[in-house]
Short mmCIF file of C-alpha atoms in Angstrom, two decimals:
data_model
loop_
_atom_site.label_atom_id
_atom_site.label_comp_id
_atom_site.label_asym_id
_atom_site.label_seq_id
_atom_site.Cartn_x
_atom_site.Cartn_y
_atom_site.Cartn_z
CA UNK M 9 0.00 0.00 0.00
CA UNK M 10 1.43 3.38 -0.92
CA UNK M 11 1.34 6.46 1.29
CA UNK M 12 -1.40 8.15 -0.73
CA UNK M 13 -3.82 5.24 -0.24
CA UNK M 14 -2.92 5.05 3.44
CA UNK M 15 -3.57 8.79 3.82
CA UNK M 16 -7.04 8.37 2.27
CA UNK M 17 -7.85 5.48 4.62
CA UNK M 18 -6.72 7.47 7.64
CA UNK M 19 -8.82 10.46 6.49
CA UNK M 20 -11.90 8.20 6.36
CA UNK M 21 -11.15 6.87 9.85
CA UNK M 22 -10.70 10.42 11.17
CA UNK M 23 -13.98 11.49 9.55
CA UNK M 24 -15.87 8.52 10.98
CA UNK M 25 -14.40 8.33 14.48
CA UNK M 26 -13.46 11.94 15.29
CA UNK M 27 -15.39 14.43 13.18
CA UNK M 28 -18.77 12.66 13.03
CA UNK M 29 -18.73 11.90 16.75
CA UNK M 30 -18.12 15.56 17.61
CA UNK M 31 -14.68 15.31 19.19
CA UNK M 32 -13.45 18.32 17.22
CA UNK M 33 -13.99 21.68 18.89
CA UNK M 34 -13.56 25.18 17.54
CA UNK M 35 -10.78 27.43 18.76
CA UNK M 36 -9.31 30.72 17.56
CA UNK M 37 -5.72 30.80 16.38
CA UNK M 38 -4.04 34.19 16.65
CA UNK M 39 -0.97 35.10 14.62
CA UNK M 40 0.93 38.00 16.12
CA UNK M 41 2.38 40.53 13.70
CA UNK M 42 6.15 41.08 13.51
CA UNK M 43 6.07 44.29 15.55
CA UNK M 44 4.00 42.76 18.31
CA UNK M 45 6.18 39.65 18.52
CA UNK M 46 9.46 41.53 18.82
CA UNK M 47 8.36 44.37 21.05
CA UNK M 48 8.94 44.07 24.77
CA UNK M 49 7.30 45.99 27.55
CA UNK M 50 6.67 49.60 26.71
CA UNK M 51 5.01 52.53 28.44
CA UNK M 52 4.24 54.08 25.06
CA UNK M 53 0.99 53.10 23.36
CA UNK M 54 1.92 52.69 19.71
CA UNK M 55 -1.50 51.33 18.65
CA UNK M 56 -0.02 48.07 17.46
CA UNK M 57 -2.19 46.19 14.95
CA UNK M 58 -4.53 43.49 16.16
CA UNK M 59 -3.34 39.91 15.70
CA UNK M 60 -4.70 37.96 12.74
CA UNK M 61 -7.47 35.64 14.01
CA UNK M 62 -8.61 32.43 12.31
CA UNK M 63 -11.08 29.82 13.54
CA UNK M 64 -9.67 26.28 13.48
CA UNK M 65 -10.78 22.88 14.73
CA UNK M 66 -8.79 20.89 17.26
CA UNK M 67 -9.18 17.67 19.23
CA UNK M 68 -8.37 18.19 22.91
CA UNK M 69 -6.47 15.19 24.27
CA UNK M 70 -5.50 16.43 27.73
CA UNK M 71 -5.82 19.26 30.18
CA UNK M 72 -3.69 19.63 33.31
CA UNK M 73 -2.47 22.19 35.82
CA UNK M 74 1.17 22.77 36.76
CA UNK M 75 0.75 23.57 40.46
CA UNK M 76 4.30 24.78 41.08
CA UNK M 77 4.71 27.00 38.07
CA UNK M 78 6.84 29.55 39.91
CA UNK M 79 9.47 29.35 42.63
CA UNK M 80 6.88 30.44 45.20
CA UNK M 81 4.40 27.83 44.04
CA UNK M 82 1.63 30.28 43.23
CA UNK M 83 0.01 31.15 39.90
CA UNK M 84 -0.60 27.66 38.54
CA UNK M 85 -0.22 27.30 34.79
CA UNK M 86 -2.77 25.33 32.79
CA UNK M 87 -1.47 22.99 30.10
CA UNK M 88 -3.51 22.00 27.08
CA UNK M 89 -2.66 19.00 24.90
CA UNK M 90 -4.42 18.83 21.55
CA UNK M 91 -4.25 17.48 18.03
CA UNK M 92 -4.57 19.58 14.90
CA UNK M 93 -5.52 17.84 11.66
CA UNK M 94 -4.44 19.75 8.54
CA UNK M 95 -4.64 19.02 4.83
CA UNK M 96 -1.51 20.90 3.79
CA UNK M 97 -3.44 23.54 1.81
CA UNK M 98 -4.32 25.88 4.70
CA UNK M 99 -3.38 29.53 4.64
CA UNK M 100 -0.34 30.41 6.81
CA UNK M 101 -2.66 32.03 9.37
CA UNK M 102 -4.50 28.70 9.90
CA UNK M 103 -1.36 26.58 10.36
CA UNK M 104 -0.72 25.63 14.00
CA UNK M 105 2.87 26.53 14.93
CA UNK M 106 4.93 27.29 18.01
CA UNK M 107 4.67 30.91 19.12
CA UNK M 108 1.07 31.40 18.02
CA UNK M 109 -1.74 31.96 20.51
CA UNK M 110 -4.72 29.62 20.81
CA UNK M 111 -7.95 30.91 22.35
CA UNK M 112 -9.89 27.93 23.69
CA UNK M 113 -12.74 27.95 26.20
CA UNK M 114 -12.25 31.69 26.78
CA UNK M 115 -8.60 31.28 27.80
CA UNK M 116 -5.43 32.25 25.93
CA UNK M 117 -2.77 29.57 25.48
CA UNK M 118 0.73 29.99 24.04
CA UNK M 119 1.57 27.09 21.71
CA UNK M 120 4.92 25.73 22.85
CA UNK M 121 5.02 22.49 20.84
CA UNK M 122 3.62 21.49 17.44
CA UNK M 123 5.02 18.15 16.34
CA UNK M 124 3.79 17.22 12.84
CA UNK M 125 3.43 13.81 11.25
CA UNK M 126 2.94 14.03 7.48
CA UNK M 127 1.52 11.32 5.27
CA UNK M 128 1.97 11.67 1.49
CA UNK M 129 1.77 15.45 1.82
CA UNK M 130 -2.04 15.10 1.99
CA UNK M 131 -2.56 14.71 5.70
CA UNK M 132 -0.72 16.47 8.50
CA UNK M 133 -1.52 15.47 12.07
CA UNK M 134 0.12 17.68 14.68
CA UNK M 135 0.46 16.72 18.31
CA UNK M 136 0.51 20.04 20.16
CA UNK M 137 1.00 21.42 23.64
CA UNK M 138 0.13 24.89 24.92
CA UNK M 139 0.47 26.77 28.22
CA UNK M 140 -1.90 29.34 29.66
CA UNK M 141 -0.83 32.95 29.35
CA UNK M 142 -2.45 34.39 32.46
#
């Protein structure tokens, strides 16, 4: 079996067992502009442009809390594990990558890991991890 046929079979399995059963949820992926990414703290309001926002679908695989996120042990950080299923034809704003911000369930998460597995260039499944920003 070649990779193209295998990719088609996996797509059918994903459609039947993930998409049709409602395991995919919507989230907003924010791409920060170059100025906003490189700028540090500033007391001057430069009216930086809003980030580019795109709605994507993800499959949440885990949710945990890091209780001792700081040396003092306060301010726990939430961790979100999820899978992104892409076709390889998405616009750059819809591609899940490290450094982008995911808004899920009203909370902002910084994507710290996006590990892709590609099959015949038709199917990209990314195992991702994100940390809360507040």
